Amino acid sequence: MNTQDFVALEEQYGAHNYHPLDVVIEKGEGVWVYDVDGKKYLDCLSAYSAVNQGHVHPKILAALTEQAAKITLTSRAFRNDQLPLLYKELAEISGYEVSLPMNSGAEAVETAIKLARKWGYQVKGIPRHQAEMIVADGNFHGRTISIVSFSSEEFYKDDFGPFTPGFISVSYGDAEAVAAAITPNTAAVMLEPIQGEAGVVVPPEGYLKRVAQICKENNVLLVADEIQTGLGRTGKFFACEHDGVRADITIIGKAMAGGFYPVSAVLADKDILGLFSPGEHGSTFGGNPLGAAVARAALNVIIEEKLVENSEKLGTYFMEQLAEIPSPHVKEVRGKGMLIGVELKEEAGGARRFCEALQERGILAKETHDHVIRFAPPLVIDKETLDSIFPVIRDVLNMP
Ligand SMILES: *Cc1c(COP(=O)(O)O)cnc(C)c1O
């Protein structure tokens, strides 16, 4: 079977909730992936930053196979010998006292919302079921009903109401808008340090710091969704660190298991995360020994291979090089570390055709919204590989 056969099968038997490029990947190694026709590509999306450690990292693979042969799922009705070690290592790496493991990012976001609301009632004394959460326009936090309830993207919610109340969305990047939206019932402000899905939108410097200050002054929790920006992607372990901010609750997912397995977590200190009592929240698969073993290995790779430092160094270089490419189509190059967006001018005819042209030339990138090409290769990339793609990107950005 070749590419066209697989595409045809997928179109016939699958739901059409994605519009992928027509590349059918069958294997990967590090920054490279290979399609069913034997063509090699540099992956510049990293599965939306879930593969920061590179594809099929041997150490994570070993942890997966070793653990899979022992025990995979115990449920949280019993304890297992991997989760406690993940808890401890996560606390040491992240600086948060405790954590709560889930599977997908959206589940961890839902968990954080429940936690923030509970804190609002139990600690802040908000009247029951009146808690409000402030979010930002352009946000992306996942796809559940509650999460799309506060999306500003009409397309994400059009036919999916009725929606969950209790969310107020304000302009992203404007700290005073957050301050103005706070009421006595505000439990939390939830933000992405950089809005990845909105098109790599970087807020003004000092924005998060100011929001954190406003939260503190008003007895409101700051929740950072670092599912995409965390774990080294932006050149710091958490993107909040760029602003010297430590959120009260931080949500991670994606690269937490290096692309082998869905593992997410909510991180906080005991005074907040300690509010959950047995039975109030849970997940059959969350914290399972296979996921925990994989996450332990994946986190270890980030530290051991200095991926945060590499992201900072080579990401800065990548962005400088991109910014220097002369092109009639480019409006702006922006980002932090290895999370880079190239915004094209309206007249360029959309980012999709540029992504297709890159694909033809062996680089996989994906348009984000209509006009932004996102470049987010695995953090294990080296300078030589990066240098090899600049001429290709230059050619594509100079297409008619
Ligand atoms: C991907 C993402 C999510 C959702 O994660 P899933 O694993 O797809 O549910 C939430 N927030 C941000 C910032 C993301 O990038």
PDB file of N, CA and C and ligand atoms in Angstrom, residues 18 48 103-107 109 140-143 147 192 194 196-197 225-229 251 253-254 262 264 374, ligand 1:
ATOM      1  N   TYR A  18      -9.937  16.119  11.407  1.00  0.00           N
ATOM      2  CA  TYR A  18      -8.627  16.733  11.158  1.00  0.00           C
ATOM      3  C   TYR A  18      -8.461  16.921   9.655  1.00  0.00           C
ATOM      4  N   TYR A  48       2.873  18.499  18.020  1.00  0.00           N
ATOM      5  CA  TYR A  48       2.439  19.629  18.847  1.00  0.00           C
ATOM      6  C   TYR A  48       3.238  19.705  20.155  1.00  0.00           C
ATOM      7  N   ASN A 103      -4.253  11.755  32.005  1.00  0.00           N
ATOM      8  CA  ASN A 103      -3.776  11.178  30.745  1.00  0.00           C
ATOM      9  C   ASN A 103      -3.609  12.251  29.671  1.00  0.00           C
ATOM     10  N   SER A 104      -4.724  12.757  29.164  1.00  0.00           N
ATOM     11  CA  SER A 104      -4.627  13.792  28.138  1.00  0.00           C
ATOM     12  C   SER A 104      -4.486  15.163  28.788  1.00  0.00           C
ATOM     13  N   GLY A 105      -4.086  16.131  27.970  1.00  0.00           N
ATOM     14  CA  GLY A 105      -3.979  17.498  28.450  1.00  0.00           C
ATOM     15  C   GLY A 105      -5.328  18.037  28.891  1.00  0.00           C
ATOM     16  N   ALA A 106      -6.342  17.782  28.079  1.00  0.00           N
ATOM     17  CA  ALA A 106      -7.671  18.313  28.400  1.00  0.00           C
ATOM     18  C   ALA A 106      -8.148  17.816  29.768  1.00  0.00           C
ATOM     19  N   GLU A 107      -7.860  16.567  30.078  1.00  0.00           N
ATOM     20  CA  GLU A 107      -8.244  16.038  31.392  1.00  0.00           C
ATOM     21  C   GLU A 107      -7.528  16.764  32.518  1.00  0.00           C
ATOM     22  N   VAL A 109      -6.485  19.845  32.359  1.00  0.00           N
ATOM     23  CA  VAL A 109      -7.089  21.175  32.434  1.00  0.00           C
ATOM     24  C   VAL A 109      -8.398  21.097  33.220  1.00  0.00           C
ATOM     25  N   PHE A 140      -6.262  28.129  23.899  1.00  0.00           N
ATOM     26  CA  PHE A 140      -6.533  26.733  23.557  1.00  0.00           C
ATOM     27  C   PHE A 140      -6.171  25.882  24.761  1.00  0.00           C
ATOM     28  N   HIS A 141      -7.180  25.234  25.345  1.00  0.00           N
ATOM     29  CA  HIS A 141      -6.921  24.385  26.507  1.00  0.00           C
ATOM     30  C   HIS A 141      -7.438  22.965  26.305  1.00  0.00           C
ATOM     31  N   GLY A 142      -7.951  22.655  25.116  1.00  0.00           N
ATOM     32  CA  GLY A 142      -8.448  21.308  24.877  1.00  0.00           C
ATOM     33  C   GLY A 142      -9.824  21.328  24.247  1.00  0.00           C
ATOM     34  N   ARG A 143     -10.483  20.173  24.261  1.00  0.00           N
ATOM     35  CA  ARG A 143     -11.682  20.023  23.436  1.00  0.00           C
ATOM     36  C   ARG A 143     -12.929  19.550  24.166  1.00  0.00           C
ATOM     37  N   ILE A 147     -14.242  23.018  28.338  1.00  0.00           N
ATOM     38  CA  ILE A 147     -13.107  23.793  27.834  1.00  0.00           C
ATOM     39  C   ILE A 147     -13.497  24.591  26.582  1.00  0.00           C
ATOM     40  N   GLU A 192      -2.149  30.506  28.992  1.00  0.00           N
ATOM     41  CA  GLU A 192      -0.966  29.898  28.380  1.00  0.00           C
ATOM     42  C   GLU A 192       0.121  30.980  28.362  1.00  0.00           C
ATOM     43  N   ILE A 194       2.572  31.281  26.396  1.00  0.00           N
ATOM     44  CA  ILE A 194       2.581  31.665  24.986  1.00  0.00           C
ATOM     45  C   ILE A 194       1.416  30.895  24.372  1.00  0.00           C
ATOM     46  N   GLY A 196       0.146  28.815  21.862  1.00  0.00           N
ATOM     47  CA  GLY A 196       0.646  28.008  20.745  1.00  0.00           C
ATOM     48  C   GLY A 196      -0.361  27.864  19.620  1.00  0.00           C
ATOM     49  N   GLU A 197      -1.529  27.349  19.956  1.00  0.00           N
ATOM     50  CA  GLU A 197      -2.520  27.070  18.913  1.00  0.00           C
ATOM     51  C   GLU A 197      -3.075  28.336  18.284  1.00  0.00           C
ATOM     52  N   ASP A 225      -1.267  26.979  31.944  1.00  0.00           N
ATOM     53  CA  ASP A 225      -1.359  25.806  31.075  1.00  0.00           C
ATOM     54  C   ASP A 225      -0.054  25.714  30.297  1.00  0.00           C
ATOM     55  N   GLU A 226       0.837  24.840  30.780  1.00  0.00           N
ATOM     56  CA  GLU A 226       2.152  24.669  30.154  1.00  0.00           C
ATOM     57  C   GLU A 226       2.208  23.346  29.389  1.00  0.00           C
ATOM     58  N   ILE A 227       1.053  22.880  28.960  1.00  0.00           N
ATOM     59  CA  ILE A 227       0.998  21.594  28.249  1.00  0.00           C
ATOM     60  C   ILE A 227       1.864  21.628  26.991  1.00  0.00           C
ATOM     61  N   GLN A 228       1.829  22.777  26.316  1.00  0.00           N
ATOM     62  CA  GLN A 228       2.644  22.900  25.101  1.00  0.00           C
ATOM     63  C   GLN A 228       3.955  23.643  25.352  1.00  0.00           C
ATOM     64  N   THR A 229       3.912  24.646  26.220  1.00  0.00           N
ATOM     65  CA  THR A 229       5.096  25.499  26.409  1.00  0.00           C
ATOM     66  C   THR A 229       6.077  24.932  27.434  1.00  0.00           C
ATOM     67  N   ILE A 251      -0.086  23.133  34.699  1.00  0.00           N
ATOM     68  CA  ILE A 251      -0.587  21.940  34.019  1.00  0.00           C
ATOM     69  C   ILE A 251       0.428  21.519  32.962  1.00  0.00           C
ATOM     70  N   GLY A 253       1.601  18.184  30.126  1.00  0.00           N
ATOM     71  CA  GLY A 253       1.129  16.996  29.407  1.00  0.00           C
ATOM     72  C   GLY A 253       2.092  16.735  28.269  1.00  0.00           C
ATOM     73  N   LYS A 254       1.560  16.472  27.100  1.00  0.00           N
ATOM     74  CA  LYS A 254       2.343  16.327  25.874  1.00  0.00           C
ATOM     75  C   LYS A 254       3.716  15.667  26.082  1.00  0.00           C
ATOM     76  N   PRO A 262      -0.029   8.819  26.534  1.00  0.00           N
ATOM     77  CA  PRO A 262      -0.616  10.049  27.058  1.00  0.00           C
ATOM     78  C   PRO A 262      -0.482  10.131  28.579  1.00  0.00           C
ATOM     79  N   SER A 264      -0.421  13.267  31.593  1.00  0.00           N
ATOM     80  CA  SER A 264      -0.494  14.679  31.941  1.00  0.00           C
ATOM     81  C   SER A 264      -0.504  14.786  33.456  1.00  0.00           C
ATOM     82  N   ARG A 374       4.143  27.062  12.005  1.00  0.00           N
ATOM     83  CA  ARG A 374       4.807  26.847  13.294  1.00  0.00           C
ATOM     84  C   ARG A 374       6.032  25.967  13.072  1.00  0.00           C
TER      85      ARG A 374
HETATM   86  C1  LIG B   1      -2.514  20.326  23.372  1.00  0.00           C
HETATM   87  C2  LIG B   1      -2.946  21.286  24.400  1.00  0.00           C
HETATM   88  C3  LIG B   1      -3.999  20.978  25.296  1.00  0.00           C
HETATM   89  C4  LIG B   1      -4.815  19.731  25.193  1.00  0.00           C
HETATM   90  O1  LIG B   1      -4.080  18.567  25.317  1.00  0.00           O
HETATM   91  P1  LIG B   1      -4.695  17.161  24.796  1.00  0.00           P
HETATM   92  O2  LIG B   1      -3.704  16.152  25.222  1.00  0.00           O
HETATM   93  O3  LIG B   1      -4.821  17.292  23.302  1.00  0.00           O
HETATM   94  O4  LIG B   1      -6.023  17.009  25.436  1.00  0.00           O
HETATM   95  C5  LIG B   1      -4.288  21.894  26.284  1.00  0.00           C
HETATM   96  N1  LIG B   1      -3.617  23.055  26.390  1.00  0.00           N
HETATM   97  C6  LIG B   1      -2.618  23.388  25.544  1.00  0.00           C
HETATM   98  C7  LIG B   1      -1.898  24.683  25.730  1.00  0.00           C
HETATM   99  C8  LIG B   1      -2.262  22.527  24.507  1.00  0.00           C
HETATM  100  O5  LIG B   1      -1.294  22.878  23.653  1.00  0.00           O
END
